[in-house]
Amino acid sequence: MKAKNWIFTVATFLVSILIVQAQSPTNGKQSAASEKKEKKYQARPGKTQTFGAEAFEASDKTTLRWLGMAGFFINSRGTILMVDPLLEGFDMPLLIDFPIAPKDVLRLDAVLVTHADNDHYSIPTNRNLLRVTKEYHSTIYVDSLMKNEGFKSFGHTIGDEFKIGRLKIKLTPADHAYQNAYPGMSKRVFKNEDACGFWIETPDGTIWAPGDSRLMKEHLEFAAPDAILFDFSDSEWHFTLEGAVKIANAYPNTPLLLNHWGSVDSPDFAPFNGDPEKLKKMVVNPQRIYVLVPGEAFTLKKIKK
């Protein structure tokens, strides 16, 4: 009798476990749905505006277009530049469509590259732009990489000046030698002068493309540019949000054309995840922040100084 009671008790216990498991939200489809983590929010731009032959025509003004990522297209009265173009072949998933394909680029007087990271120096993109590009310009180090690709390239030191048509261009300093902070990342010891920014003087005003950099004292001491291709990234090897605010407020009337945000599907990677709405709440004259969509035209004008 006691054995029968013991068997009955054990059987009852096992059935109760099965009932609890069947009702538990940690099982089946309901379990999978509840345990799935919500994807983190990423700010992203509006729908891409594609452009083509019309953007390459001669004009009486200077027009800038964000290419997505950190890239820009500049047509200054018929002189055509691209800065850090990445139009194909990136190794991370994207949130945007690019506004033009390399095969549709008609001509480039020059390509300017701030540093060697593949979201700025895209080898696949530049190989396919080679057929229409007269010159490539960067730092001494990046020039060595370009020459290995057979590009007609020129290397410069920080502070050097050169001309492209009517445009005068000067290299500005950058602090982006992050590779040295991570043992084993590279056999090469990087120097700050391996990266740069570009100060571009046009007939219609001055454009500053600072590139990727930690905030430097020099960044706050230039004469006010008429537009900044604004590296907007809350990352320790970029300006950070605090540093971005300092630069923005150092030039309180300069239009800020945001880049380095809203392009890469990588919610846990700070360099690609700036939120323009946060910046707007923190800077002087927030109406000068331009949240362009890729391909959208911006006309450069001289600001009152």
Short mmCIF file of C-alpha atoms in Angstrom, two decimals:
data_model
loop_
_atom_site.label_atom_id
_atom_site.label_comp_id
_atom_site.label_asym_id
_atom_site.label_seq_id
_atom_site.Cartn_x
_atom_site.Cartn_y
_atom_site.Cartn_z
CA MET A 1 0.00 0.00 0.00
CA LYS A 2 2.80 2.34 0.85
CA ALA A 3 4.51 1.57 -2.48
CA LYS A 4 1.32 2.38 -4.38
CA ASN A 5 0.99 5.70 -2.53
CA TRP A 6 4.62 6.56 -3.33
CA ILE A 7 4.14 5.82 -7.04
CA PHE A 8 0.95 7.90 -7.09
CA THR A 9 2.71 10.84 -5.41
CA VAL A 10 5.64 10.76 -7.85
CA ALA A 11 3.30 10.55 -10.84
CA THR A 12 1.25 13.48 -9.58
CA PHE A 13 4.42 15.55 -9.11
CA LEU A 14 5.66 14.83 -12.64
CA VAL A 15 2.31 15.76 -14.19
CA SER A 16 2.27 19.04 -12.28
CA ILE A 17 5.74 19.90 -13.64
CA LEU A 18 4.59 19.23 -17.20
CA ILE A 19 1.53 21.46 -16.71
CA VAL A 20 3.64 24.33 -15.33
CA GLN A 21 6.12 24.01 -18.19
CA ALA A 22 3.35 24.00 -20.76
CA GLN A 23 1.91 27.22 -19.34
CA SER A 24 5.28 28.92 -18.83
CA PRO A 25 6.03 31.90 -21.14
CA THR A 26 9.61 30.64 -21.42
CA ASN A 27 8.57 27.86 -23.79
CA GLY A 28 7.78 27.68 -27.50
CA LYS A 29 7.11 30.67 -29.71
CA GLN A 30 5.99 32.80 -26.81
CA SER A 31 9.34 32.16 -25.12
CA ALA A 32 11.33 33.12 -28.21
CA ALA A 33 9.37 36.34 -28.59
CA SER A 34 9.71 37.35 -24.95
CA GLU A 35 13.40 36.60 -24.76
CA LYS A 36 14.27 38.39 -27.96
CA LYS A 37 15.96 41.66 -27.12
CA GLU A 38 14.62 44.81 -28.64
CA LYS A 39 16.99 46.39 -31.15
CA LYS A 40 18.52 49.63 -29.91
CA TYR A 41 17.34 52.87 -31.48
CA GLN A 42 19.46 54.40 -34.21
CA ALA A 43 18.84 57.82 -35.68
CA ARG A 44 18.73 57.60 -39.45
CA PRO A 45 18.25 60.04 -42.34
CA GLY A 46 15.30 60.25 -44.68
CA LYS A 47 15.06 58.63 -48.09
CA THR A 48 18.08 59.03 -50.35
CA GLN A 49 17.87 61.57 -53.18
CA THR A 50 19.74 60.09 -56.14
CA PHE A 51 21.62 62.38 -58.50
CA GLY A 52 23.28 62.04 -61.88
CA ALA A 53 24.64 64.09 -64.77
CA GLU A 54 22.95 67.33 -63.65
CA ALA A 55 25.19 67.49 -60.57
CA PHE A 56 28.35 67.62 -62.70
CA GLU A 57 27.38 70.63 -64.82
CA ALA A 58 29.20 73.94 -64.59
CA SER A 59 27.43 76.51 -62.41
CA ASP A 60 27.83 79.89 -60.76
CA LYS A 61 27.80 78.51 -57.21
CA THR A 62 29.25 75.85 -54.91
CA THR A 63 27.00 72.90 -54.14
CA LEU A 64 27.65 70.14 -51.62
CA ARG A 65 25.90 66.78 -51.39
CA TRP A 66 26.26 64.24 -48.58
CA LEU A 67 27.11 60.83 -50.01
CA GLY A 68 26.26 59.01 -46.79
CA MET A 69 28.84 57.75 -44.29
CA ALA A 70 31.53 60.50 -44.13
CA GLY A 71 31.57 61.24 -47.84
CA PHE A 72 30.75 64.47 -49.68
CA PHE A 73 30.43 65.54 -53.30
CA ILE A 74 31.39 69.13 -54.07
CA ASN A 75 30.77 71.03 -57.30
CA SER A 76 32.38 74.46 -56.99
CA ARG A 77 31.58 76.36 -60.18
CA GLY A 78 32.42 73.31 -62.25
CA THR A 79 35.37 72.01 -60.24
CA ILE A 80 34.31 68.60 -58.92
CA LEU A 81 35.65 66.95 -55.77
CA MET A 82 34.72 64.02 -53.61
CA VAL A 83 35.84 63.84 -49.98
CA ASP A 84 36.12 60.36 -48.43
CA PRO A 85 33.80 58.72 -50.98
CA LEU A 86 32.36 55.33 -50.04
CA LEU A 87 29.80 54.20 -52.60
CA GLU A 88 30.14 50.41 -52.53
CA GLY A 89 31.89 47.46 -50.95
CA PHE A 90 31.58 48.27 -47.24
CA ASP A 91 31.94 45.34 -44.84
CA MET A 92 29.05 46.16 -42.49
CA PRO A 93 25.26 46.26 -43.13
CA LEU A 94 23.93 49.68 -44.09
CA LEU A 95 20.85 51.74 -43.27
CA ILE A 96 21.00 53.87 -46.42
CA ASP A 97 21.14 53.67 -50.18
CA PHE A 98 23.99 55.57 -51.80
CA PRO A 99 22.89 58.50 -54.00
CA ILE A 100 25.14 57.61 -56.94
CA ALA A 101 27.03 54.53 -58.08
CA PRO A 102 30.71 54.78 -59.10
CA LYS A 103 29.83 53.81 -62.67
CA ASP A 104 27.58 56.87 -62.93
CA VAL A 105 30.22 59.38 -61.79
CA LEU A 106 31.09 61.40 -64.89
CA ARG A 107 34.26 63.18 -63.81
CA LEU A 108 36.26 64.17 -60.74
CA ASP A 109 39.00 66.75 -60.63
CA ALA A 110 40.16 65.22 -57.37
CA VAL A 111 39.38 62.81 -54.56
CA LEU A 112 40.45 63.87 -51.06
CA VAL A 113 40.92 61.19 -48.41
CA THR A 114 41.33 62.06 -44.73
CA HIS A 115 42.68 58.70 -43.49
CA ALA A 116 42.99 55.01 -44.22
CA ASP A 117 39.93 53.51 -42.48
CA ASN A 118 37.74 51.74 -45.02
CA ASP A 119 34.72 53.95 -44.34
CA HIS A 120 36.85 56.87 -45.61
CA TYR A 121 39.36 55.27 -47.95
CA SER A 122 37.18 52.75 -49.76
CA ILE A 123 39.43 50.78 -52.08
CA PRO A 124 36.53 49.24 -54.08
CA THR A 125 34.98 52.69 -54.59
CA ASN A 126 38.21 54.40 -55.58
CA ARG A 127 39.23 51.63 -57.94
CA ASN A 128 35.99 52.18 -59.80
CA LEU A 129 36.42 55.97 -59.74
CA LEU A 130 39.94 55.78 -61.15
CA ARG A 131 38.74 56.00 -64.75
CA VAL A 132 37.23 59.47 -64.18
CA THR A 133 39.52 60.90 -61.45
CA LYS A 134 42.40 63.23 -62.31
CA GLU A 135 44.11 63.25 -58.91
CA TYR A 136 44.00 61.73 -55.41
CA HIS A 137 45.25 63.66 -52.36
CA SER A 138 45.86 62.59 -48.77
CA THR A 139 48.55 62.25 -46.12
CA ILE A 140 51.98 60.77 -46.83
CA TYR A 141 50.91 57.41 -45.39
CA VAL A 142 47.63 57.12 -47.29
CA ASP A 143 49.41 58.26 -50.46
CA SER A 144 51.68 55.22 -50.12
CA LEU A 145 48.61 52.96 -50.04
CA MET A 146 47.15 54.73 -53.06
CA LYS A 147 50.35 54.36 -55.05
CA ASN A 148 50.19 50.61 -54.38
CA GLU A 149 46.82 50.70 -56.16
CA GLY A 150 48.25 52.62 -59.13
CA PHE A 151 46.30 55.80 -58.37
CA LYS A 152 47.68 59.17 -59.49
CA SER A 153 48.10 60.30 -55.91
CA PHE A 154 49.88 62.99 -53.95
CA GLY A 155 50.91 62.87 -50.30
CA HIS A 156 51.06 65.93 -48.07
CA THR A 157 52.12 66.85 -44.55
CA ILE A 158 49.86 68.71 -42.12
CA GLY A 159 49.76 72.39 -43.09
CA ASP A 160 50.63 71.77 -46.75
CA GLU A 161 48.61 73.61 -49.39
CA PHE A 162 47.76 72.66 -52.96
CA LYS A 163 45.34 73.78 -55.66
CA ILE A 164 42.61 72.02 -57.63
CA GLY A 165 41.37 74.41 -60.30
CA ARG A 166 40.30 77.59 -58.51
CA LEU A 167 40.16 75.85 -55.14
CA LYS A 168 42.93 76.18 -52.55
CA ILE A 169 43.18 73.26 -50.13
CA LYS A 170 45.15 72.94 -46.90
CA LEU A 171 45.64 69.92 -44.61
CA THR A 172 44.48 70.44 -41.02
CA PRO A 173 45.61 68.33 -38.03
CA ALA A 174 43.87 65.25 -36.68
CA ASP A 175 44.31 62.91 -33.72
CA HIS A 176 43.10 59.50 -34.84
CA ALA A 177 45.95 57.03 -34.26
CA TYR A 178 43.64 54.68 -32.35
CA GLN A 179 45.38 51.56 -33.67
CA ASN A 180 48.24 52.01 -31.19
CA ALA A 181 45.83 51.69 -28.25
CA TYR A 182 44.90 48.11 -29.18
CA PRO A 183 47.87 45.68 -29.05
CA GLY A 184 47.91 43.32 -31.99
CA MET A 185 45.59 45.42 -34.14
CA SER A 186 48.41 46.50 -36.43
CA LYS A 187 52.13 45.82 -36.77
CA ARG A 188 52.58 49.44 -37.78
CA VAL A 189 52.96 52.26 -35.27
CA PHE A 190 50.58 54.98 -36.43
CA LYS A 191 51.19 58.70 -36.17
CA ASN A 192 48.69 61.53 -35.88
CA GLU A 193 49.92 62.91 -39.21
CA ASP A 194 48.69 59.73 -40.92
CA ALA A 195 45.22 61.32 -40.73
CA CYS A 196 44.14 64.84 -41.57
CA GLY A 197 41.34 67.23 -42.29
CA PHE A 198 40.93 69.49 -45.32
CA TRP A 199 40.38 73.26 -45.39
CA ILE A 200 38.87 74.06 -48.80
CA GLU A 201 38.71 77.67 -50.02
CA THR A 202 36.20 78.17 -52.83
CA PRO A 203 34.96 81.35 -54.60
CA ASP A 204 31.76 81.05 -52.53
CA GLY A 205 33.21 80.41 -49.09
CA THR A 206 35.35 78.07 -47.03
CA ILE A 207 34.57 74.42 -46.27
CA TRP A 208 36.26 72.55 -43.43
CA ALA A 209 36.27 68.76 -43.50
CA PRO A 210 37.97 67.87 -40.18
CA GLY A 211 37.92 64.11 -40.78
CA ASP A 212 37.85 61.70 -37.85
CA SER A 213 39.68 63.05 -34.82
CA ARG A 214 39.69 63.51 -31.12
CA LEU A 215 39.19 67.14 -30.18
CA MET A 216 42.38 69.18 -30.51
CA LYS A 217 43.14 72.70 -29.32
CA GLU A 218 43.77 73.73 -32.93
CA HIS A 219 40.24 72.74 -33.91
CA LEU A 220 38.85 75.61 -31.87
CA GLU A 221 41.18 78.31 -33.19
CA PHE A 222 40.54 78.57 -36.94
CA ALA A 223 38.90 81.52 -38.61
CA ALA A 224 35.21 80.66 -38.89
CA PRO A 225 34.55 78.47 -41.95
CA ASP A 226 31.39 78.89 -44.01
CA ALA A 227 30.46 75.22 -43.62
CA ILE A 228 31.79 72.28 -41.60
CA LEU A 229 31.46 68.72 -42.85
CA PHE A 230 30.75 67.80 -39.28
CA ASP A 231 32.10 64.50 -37.98
CA PHE A 232 29.29 63.72 -35.55
CA SER A 233 30.07 60.71 -33.41
CA ASP A 234 30.03 60.13 -29.66
CA SER A 235 33.18 58.02 -29.66
CA GLU A 236 36.41 58.49 -27.74
CA TRP A 237 38.43 58.53 -30.98
CA HIS A 238 36.14 61.12 -32.52
CA PHE A 239 35.07 64.48 -31.13
CA THR A 240 32.60 62.87 -28.68
CA LEU A 241 29.28 64.59 -28.09
CA GLU A 242 30.87 67.04 -25.66
CA GLY A 243 33.66 67.84 -28.11
CA ALA A 244 31.21 68.25 -30.98
CA VAL A 245 29.35 70.85 -28.93
CA LYS A 246 32.61 72.71 -28.23
CA ILE A 247 33.49 72.88 -31.92
CA ALA A 248 29.97 73.89 -32.90
CA ASN A 249 29.92 76.68 -30.34
CA ALA A 250 33.40 77.87 -31.32
CA TYR A 251 31.93 78.74 -34.72
CA PRO A 252 28.38 79.77 -33.71
CA ASN A 253 27.20 80.93 -37.15
CA THR A 254 28.74 78.20 -39.30
CA PRO A 255 26.38 75.67 -40.92
CA LEU A 256 27.03 72.12 -39.73
CA LEU A 257 26.52 69.40 -42.34
CA LEU A 258 26.34 66.26 -40.25
CA ASN A 259 28.03 63.05 -41.32
CA HIS A 260 29.34 59.81 -39.80
CA TRP A 261 25.86 59.02 -38.46
CA GLY A 262 22.72 57.21 -39.61
CA SER A 263 24.40 55.07 -42.26
CA VAL A 264 25.56 51.79 -40.66
CA ASP A 265 23.27 49.21 -39.06
CA SER A 266 25.33 48.87 -35.89
CA PRO A 267 23.40 50.03 -32.81
CA ASP A 268 26.11 48.99 -30.36
CA PHE A 269 29.00 50.70 -32.14
CA ALA A 270 29.34 54.32 -30.97
CA PRO A 271 31.26 55.78 -33.96
CA PHE A 272 28.22 55.36 -36.21
CA ASN A 273 25.46 56.34 -33.81
CA GLY A 274 25.19 60.08 -33.35
CA ASP A 275 21.66 61.47 -32.89
CA PRO A 276 21.17 64.93 -34.45
CA GLU A 277 18.27 65.69 -32.11
CA LYS A 278 20.60 65.51 -29.11
CA LEU A 279 23.04 67.90 -30.76
CA LYS A 280 20.29 70.39 -31.57
CA LYS A 281 19.46 70.71 -27.88
CA MET A 282 23.04 71.52 -26.91
CA VAL A 283 24.49 73.98 -29.42
CA VAL A 284 24.19 77.69 -30.08
CA ASN A 285 21.90 78.50 -33.04
CA PRO A 286 20.66 74.93 -33.61
CA GLN A 287 18.85 75.99 -36.80
CA ARG A 288 22.24 75.88 -38.59
CA ILE A 289 22.42 72.10 -38.17
CA TYR A 290 21.66 70.50 -41.53
CA VAL A 291 20.40 66.93 -41.32
CA LEU A 292 20.75 66.19 -45.01
CA VAL A 293 19.55 63.01 -46.63
CA PRO A 294 22.13 61.30 -48.86
CA GLY A 295 22.30 63.14 -52.18
CA GLU A 296 20.50 66.29 -50.99
CA ALA A 297 22.00 69.54 -52.31
CA PHE A 298 23.31 72.31 -50.02
CA THR A 299 24.39 75.65 -51.46
CA LEU A 300 27.46 77.20 -49.85
CA LYS A 301 27.22 80.86 -48.86
CA LYS A 302 29.59 83.11 -46.94
CA ILE A 303 28.46 83.70 -43.39
CA LYS A 304 28.54 87.02 -41.60
CA LYS A 305 31.67 87.19 -39.45
#
